[in-house]
Amino acid sequence: MRLWRRSPGKGRFNQLRSRWDVLHPDRGWACKCQERPETQAQIINNVQNHLIEIAHQHFREDHLEFEEG
């Protein structure tokens, strides 16, 4: 079941399409929003880089705790 059943207010269409809607284009009304400057591939790359950075931060923190403990 979709949580969104109808289109938002008309002012929403003057805003950029959300990154979520670029990656998951199943909300038909989102296509009426303004195009994003990033492509789907660029957004995916940004997400991957962010997750890699988070993983590296956790690894560094775990490694420091191991050395100190």
Short mmCIF file of C-alpha atoms in Angstrom, two decimals:
data_model
loop_
_atom_site.label_atom_id
_atom_site.label_comp_id
_atom_site.label_asym_id
_atom_site.label_seq_id
_atom_site.Cartn_x
_atom_site.Cartn_y
_atom_site.Cartn_z
CA MET A 1 0.00 0.00 0.00
CA ARG A 2 1.35 3.41 -0.90
CA LEU A 3 1.42 6.07 1.76
CA TRP A 4 0.92 8.80 -0.81
CA ARG A 5 -2.39 8.69 -2.61
CA ARG A 6 -2.65 12.06 -4.23
CA SER A 7 -0.55 14.79 -5.62
CA PRO A 8 0.79 17.53 -3.31
CA GLY A 9 -0.08 21.21 -3.62
CA LYS A 10 0.64 22.88 -6.94
CA GLY A 11 3.55 24.87 -5.43
CA ARG A 12 5.47 21.62 -4.99
CA PHE A 13 5.91 21.31 -8.75
CA ASN A 14 8.07 24.45 -8.81
CA GLN A 15 10.60 22.69 -6.57
CA LEU A 16 13.26 20.15 -7.54
CA ARG A 17 12.32 16.51 -7.74
CA SER A 18 13.64 14.75 -4.64
CA ARG A 19 16.66 12.46 -4.93
CA TRP A 20 14.38 9.66 -3.70
CA ASP A 21 12.06 10.24 -6.65
CA VAL A 22 14.99 10.18 -9.08
CA LEU A 23 16.08 6.80 -7.69
CA HIS A 24 12.55 5.43 -7.22
CA PRO A 25 10.38 6.98 -9.95
CA ASP A 26 7.07 5.42 -8.86
CA ARG A 27 5.27 8.59 -7.77
CA GLY A 28 3.75 9.83 -11.00
CA TRP A 29 3.24 13.36 -9.72
CA ALA A 30 6.97 13.71 -9.00
CA CYS A 31 7.65 13.78 -12.74
CA LYS A 32 5.89 17.15 -12.77
CA CYS A 33 8.56 18.59 -10.46
CA GLN A 34 11.65 20.32 -11.79
CA GLU A 35 14.52 18.15 -13.00
CA ARG A 36 17.52 17.77 -10.70
CA PRO A 37 20.96 18.79 -11.97
CA GLU A 38 22.35 15.37 -10.92
CA THR A 39 21.71 12.21 -12.89
CA GLN A 40 20.52 8.98 -11.31
CA ALA A 41 24.05 7.57 -11.72
CA GLN A 42 25.56 10.59 -9.92
CA ILE A 43 23.12 10.24 -7.02
CA ILE A 44 23.92 6.52 -6.72
CA ASN A 45 27.64 7.33 -6.74
CA ASN A 46 27.14 9.94 -4.00
CA VAL A 47 25.22 7.44 -1.86
CA GLN A 48 27.90 4.78 -2.34
CA ASN A 49 30.68 7.22 -1.43
CA HIS A 50 28.78 8.32 1.66
CA LEU A 51 28.28 4.72 2.81
CA ILE A 52 31.96 3.95 2.22
CA GLU A 53 32.95 6.99 4.30
CA ILE A 54 30.63 5.92 7.12
CA ALA A 55 32.11 2.40 7.04
CA HIS A 56 35.65 3.83 7.18
CA GLN A 57 34.74 6.06 10.12
CA HIS A 58 33.32 3.11 12.05
CA PHE A 59 36.36 0.99 11.22
CA ARG A 60 38.69 3.74 12.49
CA GLU A 61 36.65 4.17 15.68
CA ASP A 62 36.57 0.40 16.32
CA HIS A 63 40.31 0.18 15.66
CA LEU A 64 41.05 3.02 18.08
CA GLU A 65 38.92 1.41 20.79
CA PHE A 66 40.77 -1.88 20.27
CA GLU A 67 44.17 -0.19 20.61
CA GLU A 68 43.12 1.79 23.70
CA GLY A 69 41.31 -1.11 25.39
#
